[in-house]
mmCIF file of C-alpha atoms and ligand atoms in Angstrom:
data_model
loop_
_atom_site.group_PDB
_atom_site.id
_atom_site.type_symbol
_atom_site.label_atom_id
_atom_site.label_comp_id
_atom_site.label_asym_id
_atom_site.label_seq_id
_atom_site.Cartn_x
_atom_site.Cartn_y
_atom_site.Cartn_z
ATOM 1 C CA MET A 1 -0.345 -0.081 0.637
ATOM 2 C CA ASP A 2 1.706 3.445 -0.965
ATOM 3 C CA GLU A 3 1.306 6.286 1.373
ATOM 4 C CA GLY A 4 -1.508 7.540 0.572
ATOM 5 C CA MET A 5 -3.937 4.724 0.044
ATOM 6 C CA GLU A 6 -7.459 5.724 2.009
ATOM 7 C CA ALA A 7 -6.795 3.740 5.872
ATOM 8 C CA THR A 8 -9.186 2.189 7.562
ATOM 9 C CA ILE A 9 -7.190 1.649 10.452
ATOM 10 C CA GLY A 10 -7.282 3.633 13.272
ATOM 11 C CA THR A 11 -9.445 6.900 11.517
ATOM 12 C CA LYS A 12 -10.575 6.471 15.412
ATOM 13 C CA VAL A 13 -8.119 6.034 18.242
ATOM 14 C CA ILE A 14 -9.306 5.635 22.016
ATOM 15 C CA LYS A 15 -7.252 6.300 24.448
ATOM 16 C CA LEU A 16 -7.389 5.349 28.162
ATOM 17 C CA ASP A 17 -5.120 6.013 30.866
ATOM 18 C CA GLU A 18 -6.235 2.490 32.466
ATOM 19 C CA THR A 19 -7.556 -0.676 31.449
ATOM 20 C CA ASP A 20 -8.276 -3.756 32.555
ATOM 21 C CA SER A 21 -7.758 -5.019 28.813
ATOM 22 C CA THR A 22 -8.169 -3.123 25.811
ATOM 23 C CA ASN A 23 -9.523 -6.326 24.152
ATOM 24 C CA GLU A 24 -12.090 -6.637 26.390
ATOM 25 C CA TYR A 25 -13.081 -2.924 26.372
ATOM 26 C CA ALA A 26 -12.892 -2.999 21.850
ATOM 27 C CA LYS A 27 -15.628 -6.099 22.382
ATOM 28 C CA GLY A 28 -17.886 -3.845 24.856
ATOM 29 C CA ILE A 29 -18.159 -0.903 21.761
ATOM 30 C CA ALA A 30 -17.632 -2.894 19.239
ATOM 31 C CA PRO A 31 -20.935 -3.981 18.017
ATOM 32 C CA GLU A 32 -21.378 0.311 17.127
ATOM 33 C CA VAL A 33 -17.896 1.903 16.099
ATOM 34 C CA PRO A 34 -16.939 1.638 12.560
ATOM 35 C CA GLU A 35 -14.011 -0.944 11.690
ATOM 36 C CA GLY A 36 -11.699 0.816 11.866
ATOM 37 C CA THR A 37 -10.987 1.169 16.024
ATOM 38 C CA VAL A 38 -8.729 0.950 17.102
ATOM 39 C CA VAL A 39 -8.336 1.618 21.295
ATOM 40 C CA ILE A 40 -5.151 1.822 22.682
ATOM 41 C CA ALA A 41 -3.850 2.076 26.499
ATOM 42 C CA LYS A 42 -1.715 3.882 28.691
ATOM 43 C CA ARG A 43 -1.686 -0.213 31.190
ATOM 44 C CA GLN A 44 -4.295 -3.164 31.406
ATOM 45 C CA THR A 45 -4.691 -4.173 34.383
ATOM 46 C CA ALA A 46 -5.747 -8.228 33.422
ATOM 47 C CA GLY A 47 -3.510 -7.354 29.709
ATOM 48 C CA LYS A 48 -4.379 -10.842 29.007
ATOM 49 C CA GLY A 49 -3.228 -13.854 26.490
ATOM 50 C CA ARG A 50 -5.038 -17.196 24.196
ATOM 51 C CA LYS A 51 -6.721 -18.991 27.031
ATOM 52 C CA GLY A 52 -7.149 -16.257 29.422
ATOM 53 C CA ARG A 53 -2.829 -16.451 30.727
ATOM 54 C CA PHE A 54 -1.374 -13.180 31.930
ATOM 55 C CA TRP A 55 0.226 -10.921 29.633
ATOM 56 C CA ALA A 56 2.301 -8.221 31.523
ATOM 57 C CA SER A 57 0.921 -4.354 30.884
ATOM 58 C CA PRO A 58 3.343 -1.677 32.565
ATOM 59 C CA GLU A 59 2.945 2.000 31.676
ATOM 60 C CA GLY A 60 5.510 2.061 28.835
ATOM 61 C CA GLY A 61 4.375 -0.517 26.168
ATOM 62 C CA LEU A 62 1.842 -0.875 23.359
ATOM 63 C CA TRP A 63 -1.161 -2.607 24.146
ATOM 64 C CA MET A 64 -3.539 -2.022 21.223
ATOM 65 C CA SER A 65 -6.890 -3.317 20.020
ATOM 66 C CA VAL A 66 -8.172 -3.263 16.107
ATOM 67 C CA ILE A 67 -11.440 -4.213 15.475
ATOM 68 C CA LEU A 68 -12.140 -5.695 12.659
ATOM 69 C CA LYS A 69 -15.713 -6.323 10.330
ATOM 70 C CA PRO A 70 -14.720 -8.800 7.874
ATOM 71 C CA GLN A 71 -16.519 -10.940 6.242
ATOM 72 C CA LYS A 72 -15.823 -14.041 7.519
ATOM 73 C CA VAL A 73 -14.499 -14.970 11.014
ATOM 74 C CA ASP A 74 -11.436 -16.013 9.968
ATOM 75 C CA PRO A 75 -8.285 -17.572 11.619
ATOM 76 C CA ARG A 76 -4.986 -15.971 10.173
ATOM 77 C CA LEU A 77 -6.861 -12.520 10.769
ATOM 78 C CA VAL A 78 -4.546 -13.570 13.231
ATOM 79 C CA PHE A 79 -1.236 -13.015 10.838
ATOM 80 C CA VAL A 80 -2.161 -9.261 9.454
ATOM 81 C CA GLY A 81 -1.348 -8.743 13.714
ATOM 82 C CA ALA A 82 2.161 -10.368 13.229
ATOM 83 C CA LEU A 83 2.884 -9.017 10.750
ATOM 84 C CA ALA A 84 2.253 -5.166 10.710
ATOM 85 C CA VAL A 85 4.422 -5.601 14.206
ATOM 86 C CA ALA A 86 7.451 -8.030 11.748
ATOM 87 C CA ASP A 87 6.784 -4.589 9.871
ATOM 88 C CA THR A 88 7.128 -2.400 12.116
ATOM 89 C CA LEU A 89 10.036 -2.938 14.077
ATOM 90 C CA SER A 90 11.973 -3.597 11.157
ATOM 91 C CA ASP A 91 11.047 -0.479 10.326
ATOM 92 C CA PHE A 92 13.956 0.991 13.424
ATOM 93 C CA GLY A 93 15.745 -1.407 12.398
ATOM 94 C CA LEU A 94 15.392 -5.232 14.705
ATOM 95 C CA ALA A 95 14.976 -8.055 12.886
ATOM 96 C CA PRO A 96 12.081 -9.699 14.064
ATOM 97 C CA GLY A 97 10.536 -13.469 13.100
ATOM 98 C CA ILE A 98 7.463 -14.849 13.335
ATOM 99 C CA LYS A 99 6.895 -17.982 16.141
ATOM 100 C CA TRP A 100 3.764 -19.602 15.072
ATOM 101 C CA PRO A 101 0.728 -18.957 15.968
ATOM 102 C CA ASN A 102 0.914 -15.449 17.265
ATOM 103 C CA ASP A 103 3.586 -14.746 18.328
ATOM 104 C CA VAL A 104 6.718 -12.123 17.543
ATOM 105 C CA TRP A 105 9.783 -13.122 18.625
ATOM 106 C CA VAL A 106 13.533 -11.486 18.433
ATOM 107 C CA ALA A 107 16.927 -12.132 19.498
ATOM 108 C CA GLY A 108 14.931 -15.094 20.879
ATOM 109 C CA LYS A 109 12.571 -14.135 23.275
ATOM 110 C CA LYS A 110 9.176 -12.956 23.062
ATOM 111 C CA ILE A 111 8.670 -9.516 21.774
ATOM 112 C CA ALA A 112 5.014 -9.327 20.565
ATOM 113 C CA GLY A 113 1.961 -11.694 20.789
ATOM 114 C CA ILE A 114 -1.682 -10.942 19.219
ATOM 115 C CA LEU A 115 -4.612 -12.151 20.697
ATOM 116 C CA THR A 116 -7.938 -12.670 18.133
ATOM 117 C CA GLU A 117 -11.018 -12.773 20.568
ATOM 118 C CA GLY A 118 -14.549 -11.738 18.501
ATOM 119 C CA LYS A 119 -18.486 -12.646 17.837
ATOM 120 C CA ALA A 120 -19.484 -14.962 14.713
ATOM 121 C CA GLY A 121 -20.812 -12.363 11.488
ATOM 122 C CA GLU A 122 -20.265 -9.579 13.903
ATOM 123 C CA TYR A 123 -16.720 -8.989 13.858
ATOM 124 C CA THR A 124 -13.680 -9.433 15.253
ATOM 125 C CA VAL A 125 -11.525 -7.871 18.081
ATOM 126 C CA LEU A 126 -7.437 -8.234 16.658
ATOM 127 C CA GLY A 127 -5.066 -8.053 20.027
ATOM 128 C CA ILE A 128 -2.055 -6.530 20.100
ATOM 129 C CA GLY A 129 1.214 -6.120 23.019
ATOM 130 C CA LEU A 130 3.853 -5.440 21.823
ATOM 131 C CA ASN A 131 6.665 -4.769 24.850
ATOM 132 C CA VAL A 132 8.390 -1.059 23.725
ATOM 133 C CA ASN A 133 9.505 0.610 26.434
ATOM 134 C CA ASN A 134 7.873 -1.344 29.005
ATOM 135 C CA PRO A 135 10.054 -3.435 32.272
ATOM 136 C CA ILE A 136 9.251 -6.642 31.846
ATOM 137 C CA PRO A 137 8.856 -8.617 34.898
ATOM 138 C CA PRO A 138 11.736 -10.521 36.336
ATOM 139 C CA GLU A 139 10.306 -13.925 35.711
ATOM 140 C CA LEU A 140 9.362 -12.941 31.965
ATOM 141 C CA ARG A 141 13.453 -11.844 31.212
ATOM 142 C CA ARG A 142 15.060 -15.479 30.756
ATOM 143 C CA ASP A 143 12.277 -15.682 27.412
ATOM 144 C CA ALA A 144 11.403 -11.741 26.064
ATOM 145 C CA ILE A 145 12.985 -8.480 25.394
ATOM 146 C CA SER A 146 11.253 -5.342 23.857
ATOM 147 C CA MET A 147 12.577 -2.781 22.041
ATOM 148 C CA MET A 148 14.108 -0.095 24.033
ATOM 149 C CA GLU A 149 16.111 -3.116 25.756
ATOM 150 C CA LEU A 150 17.060 -3.935 22.096
ATOM 151 C CA ILE A 151 17.722 -1.104 20.950
ATOM 152 C CA GLY A 152 19.082 0.942 24.309
ATOM 153 C CA THR A 153 17.232 4.191 24.468
ATOM 154 C CA PRO A 154 13.796 4.642 24.101
ATOM 155 C CA LEU A 155 11.544 4.824 21.462
ATOM 156 C CA PRO A 156 8.803 7.766 21.010
ATOM 157 C CA LEU A 157 5.772 5.520 21.611
ATOM 158 C CA ASP A 158 3.712 7.873 18.742
ATOM 159 C CA ARG A 159 6.009 6.999 16.059
ATOM 160 C CA VAL A 160 5.640 3.329 16.329
ATOM 161 C CA LEU A 161 1.351 3.444 17.104
ATOM 162 C CA GLU A 162 1.576 4.658 13.818
ATOM 163 C CA ARG A 163 3.952 2.923 12.003
ATOM 164 C CA LEU A 164 2.385 -0.642 13.145
ATOM 165 C CA LEU A 165 -1.061 1.205 11.379
ATOM 166 C CA PHE A 166 0.231 1.521 8.319
ATOM 167 C CA HIS A 167 1.692 -1.782 7.706
ATOM 168 C CA LEU A 168 -1.861 -3.354 9.466
ATOM 169 C CA ASN A 169 -3.761 -1.293 7.067
ATOM 170 C CA ALA A 170 -1.606 -2.885 4.665
ATOM 171 C CA TRP A 171 -1.858 -6.567 5.391
ATOM 172 C CA TYR A 172 -5.605 -6.727 5.558
ATOM 173 C CA ARG A 173 -6.130 -5.044 2.418
ATOM 174 C CA ILE A 174 -3.882 -7.855 1.355
ATOM 175 C CA PHE A 175 -4.929 -9.663 3.407
ATOM 176 C CA LYS A 176 -9.007 -9.384 2.113
ATOM 177 C CA GLU A 177 -7.639 -8.631 -1.445
ATOM 178 C CA CYS A 178 -5.740 -11.652 -1.515
ATOM 179 C CA PRO A 179 -4.887 -14.075 1.518
ATOM 180 C CA ASP A 180 -2.499 -16.591 -0.204
ATOM 181 C CA ILE A 181 -0.019 -13.328 -0.061
ATOM 182 C CA MET A 182 -0.186 -12.773 3.224
ATOM 183 C CA MET A 183 0.775 -16.194 3.848
ATOM 184 C CA ALA A 184 3.754 -16.595 1.890
ATOM 185 C CA LYS A 185 4.760 -13.619 3.920
ATOM 186 C CA VAL A 186 4.904 -15.283 6.477
ATOM 187 C CA ARG A 187 5.627 -18.079 5.227
ATOM 188 C CA GLU A 188 8.817 -16.021 5.183
ATOM 189 C CA ARG A 189 8.908 -14.434 7.517
ATOM 190 C CA THR A 190 7.971 -17.352 10.169
ATOM 191 C CA PHE A 191 11.457 -18.672 12.312
ATOM 192 C CA ILE A 192 10.473 -21.811 13.317
ATOM 193 C CA LEU A 193 10.726 -23.829 9.421
ATOM 194 C CA GLY A 194 12.670 -26.780 8.981
ATOM 195 C CA ARG A 195 12.843 -27.487 13.812
ATOM 196 C CA THR A 196 12.231 -29.714 15.784
ATOM 197 C CA VAL A 197 9.162 -27.915 17.914
ATOM 198 C CA ARG A 198 6.411 -29.308 20.482
ATOM 199 C CA ILE A 199 2.952 -28.808 20.182
ATOM 200 C CA VAL A 200 1.206 -29.214 23.960
ATOM 201 C CA GLU A 201 -2.668 -28.588 23.811
ATOM 202 C CA ASP A 202 -3.479 -29.395 25.855
ATOM 203 C CA ASP A 203 -2.711 -32.702 27.761
ATOM 204 C CA ASN A 204 -1.489 -34.327 24.370
ATOM 205 C CA VAL A 205 2.985 -33.091 23.351
ATOM 206 C CA LEU A 206 3.413 -33.605 19.763
ATOM 207 C CA ILE A 207 7.101 -33.074 18.600
ATOM 208 C CA GLY A 208 7.838 -33.255 14.714
ATOM 209 C CA ARG A 209 9.406 -31.100 12.479
ATOM 210 C CA ALA A 210 7.633 -27.756 11.562
ATOM 211 C CA VAL A 211 7.773 -28.224 7.769
ATOM 212 C CA ASP A 212 4.874 -25.488 6.050
ATOM 213 C CA VAL A 213 2.460 -23.311 7.569
ATOM 214 C CA LEU A 214 -0.296 -23.541 4.665
ATOM 215 C CA ASP A 215 -2.083 -21.579 2.962
ATOM 216 C CA ASP A 216 -5.219 -22.130 4.818
ATOM 217 C CA GLY A 217 -2.643 -20.687 8.336
ATOM 218 C CA SER A 218 -2.146 -24.575 10.270
ATOM 219 C CA LEU A 219 0.948 -25.727 10.791
ATOM 220 C CA LEU A 220 1.426 -29.110 8.892
ATOM 221 C CA LEU A 221 4.400 -31.118 10.972
ATOM 222 C CA ASP A 222 6.538 -34.422 10.474
ATOM 223 C CA ILE A 223 6.425 -36.599 12.943
ATOM 224 C CA ASP A 224 8.558 -40.024 11.971
ATOM 225 C CA GLY A 225 7.749 -38.923 8.547
ATOM 226 C CA GLN A 226 3.944 -38.949 8.671
ATOM 227 C CA LEU A 227 3.314 -35.215 7.689
ATOM 228 C CA ARG A 228 0.219 -33.966 10.292
ATOM 229 C CA ARG A 229 -1.931 -30.885 9.805
ATOM 230 C CA ILE A 230 -1.444 -28.464 12.838
ATOM 231 C CA LEU A 231 -4.587 -26.113 12.791
ATOM 232 C CA TYR A 232 -4.326 -23.143 14.820
ATOM 233 C CA GLY A 233 -6.403 -23.114 17.841
ATOM 234 C CA ASP A 234 -5.161 -23.504 21.445
ATOM 235 C CA VAL A 235 -2.087 -25.616 21.321
ATOM 236 C CA SER A 236 1.370 -23.583 22.162
ATOM 237 C CA LEU A 237 4.358 -24.129 19.960
ATOM 238 C CA ARG A 238 7.103 -24.463 21.981
ATOM 239 C CA ILE A 239 11.011 -25.544 21.191
ATOM 240 C CA PRO A 240 12.799 -27.645 23.033
HETATM 241 P P1 ATP B 301 4.330 -18.835 24.234
HETATM 242 O O1 ATP B 301 3.931 -19.424 23.777
HETATM 243 O O2 ATP B 301 4.782 -17.296 23.729
HETATM 244 O O3 ATP B 301 5.143 -19.293 26.186
HETATM 245 P P2 ATP B 301 2.007 -19.191 24.598
HETATM 246 O O4 ATP B 301 0.801 -19.879 23.679
HETATM 247 O O5 ATP B 301 2.040 -21.024 26.436
HETATM 248 O O6 ATP B 301 2.867 -18.327 24.664
HETATM 249 P P3 ATP B 301 0.352 -17.178 25.032
HETATM 250 O O7 ATP B 301 -1.437 -16.751 25.940
HETATM 251 O O8 ATP B 301 0.755 -17.055 23.755
HETATM 252 O O9 ATP B 301 0.924 -18.585 25.749
HETATM 253 O O10 ATP B 301 1.269 -15.763 26.204
HETATM 254 C C1 ATP B 301 1.219 -15.681 27.101
HETATM 255 C C2 ATP B 301 2.768 -16.132 27.509
HETATM 256 O O11 ATP B 301 3.572 -14.469 27.754
HETATM 257 C C3 ATP B 301 2.424 -15.644 29.502
HETATM 258 O O12 ATP B 301 2.214 -17.033 30.068
HETATM 259 C C4 ATP B 301 4.099 -15.063 29.594
HETATM 260 O O13 ATP B 301 4.591 -16.674 29.764
HETATM 261 C C5 ATP B 301 4.313 -14.985 27.885
HETATM 262 N N1 ATP B 301 4.294 -13.105 29.065
HETATM 263 C C6 ATP B 301 3.137 -12.464 29.842
HETATM 264 N N2 ATP B 301 3.141 -11.169 29.765
HETATM 265 C C7 ATP B 301 4.777 -10.346 28.865
HETATM 266 C C8 ATP B 301 4.874 -10.020 27.655
HETATM 267 N N3 ATP B 301 4.207 -8.873 28.001
HETATM 268 N N4 ATP B 301 6.257 -10.356 27.094
HETATM 269 C C9 ATP B 301 6.815 -10.993 26.306
HETATM 270 N N5 ATP B 301 6.220 -12.070 27.178
HETATM 271 C C10 ATP B 301 4.876 -12.828 27.428
HETATM 272 C C1 BTN B 302 -0.272 -13.597 23.365
HETATM 273 O O1 BTN B 302 0.783 -13.753 23.332
HETATM 274 O O2 BTN B 302 -1.309 -14.524 23.457
HETATM 275 C C2 BTN B 302 -0.901 -12.807 23.221
HETATM 276 C C3 BTN B 302 -0.892 -10.977 23.585
HETATM 277 C C4 BTN B 302 -2.128 -10.786 23.398
HETATM 278 C C5 BTN B 302 -1.828 -9.240 24.624
HETATM 279 C C6 BTN B 302 -2.661 -8.339 24.016
HETATM 280 S S1 BTN B 302 -1.852 -6.192 24.736
HETATM 281 C C7 BTN B 302 -3.879 -5.778 23.834
HETATM 282 C C8 BTN B 302 -4.457 -6.153 24.483
HETATM 283 N N1 BTN B 302 -5.616 -6.922 25.285
HETATM 284 C C9 BTN B 302 -5.126 -8.504 26.162
HETATM 285 O O3 BTN B 302 -5.692 -8.567 27.006
HETATM 286 N N2 BTN B 302 -3.840 -8.417 24.893
HETATM 287 C C10 BTN B 302 -4.423 -7.768 24.118
#
């Protein structure tokens, strides 16, 4: 998308000092607001990841949710967020990789997470948490990192938001027009392909080599020579 193209995402931005979770706030207002409305909070008191897992959201990070009203719910919308975050990080000179299905990593650590929630036929909320200048809680420091830590200086949050909105608009447009092009970029940005991974789903654990991300968003796993398709759901992917 060139810079002059019409944007949907971010035309209306609701800025809050504090909320429980921008995803919860966004779900509350979704029926009444236009597509592309963004909710952003300086801090979240109950930021969450998938399956209600805790998401640390102190001041300094980018905690936001985008209200989308696609024609039908599509699990691949998570990749609109992951690619936009990855492109934003590249704009700041970092080298991001997507960890299928919903994380973005830099330098072997998690820098961002995406959480999509929605109501079929009505809306999808695309929640994005990006560690920018926020401190990382001590218990997460082994696995998580911020842009400030990587770059060595705090970044203007407005500028990061502006780049993120630009890339979200570009990828949402591509997703609507030709999702396979978007999936090709996901494949390029995914750093797990060719590696041995562990897929954890409730009590079930699968270990195999990540072979491909298919056009429908699923992961193709080679388990001792047998190919198995892993659907994007509530599975967690771990690198042993
Ligand atoms: P992962 O595979 O990245 O651990 P997951 O699938 O197990 O993710 P998610 O629901 O995707 O779990 O993400 C929530 C997890 O992210 C939390 O359990 C915590 O370990 C981690 N986390 C929480 N806050 C942050 C943060 N600000 N930055 C990076 N990681 C965080
Ligand atoms: C994950 O890695 O599981 C996803 C984390 C998503 C965090 C963001 S922060 C903004 C939005 N509000 C939330 O409560 N969660 C998402």
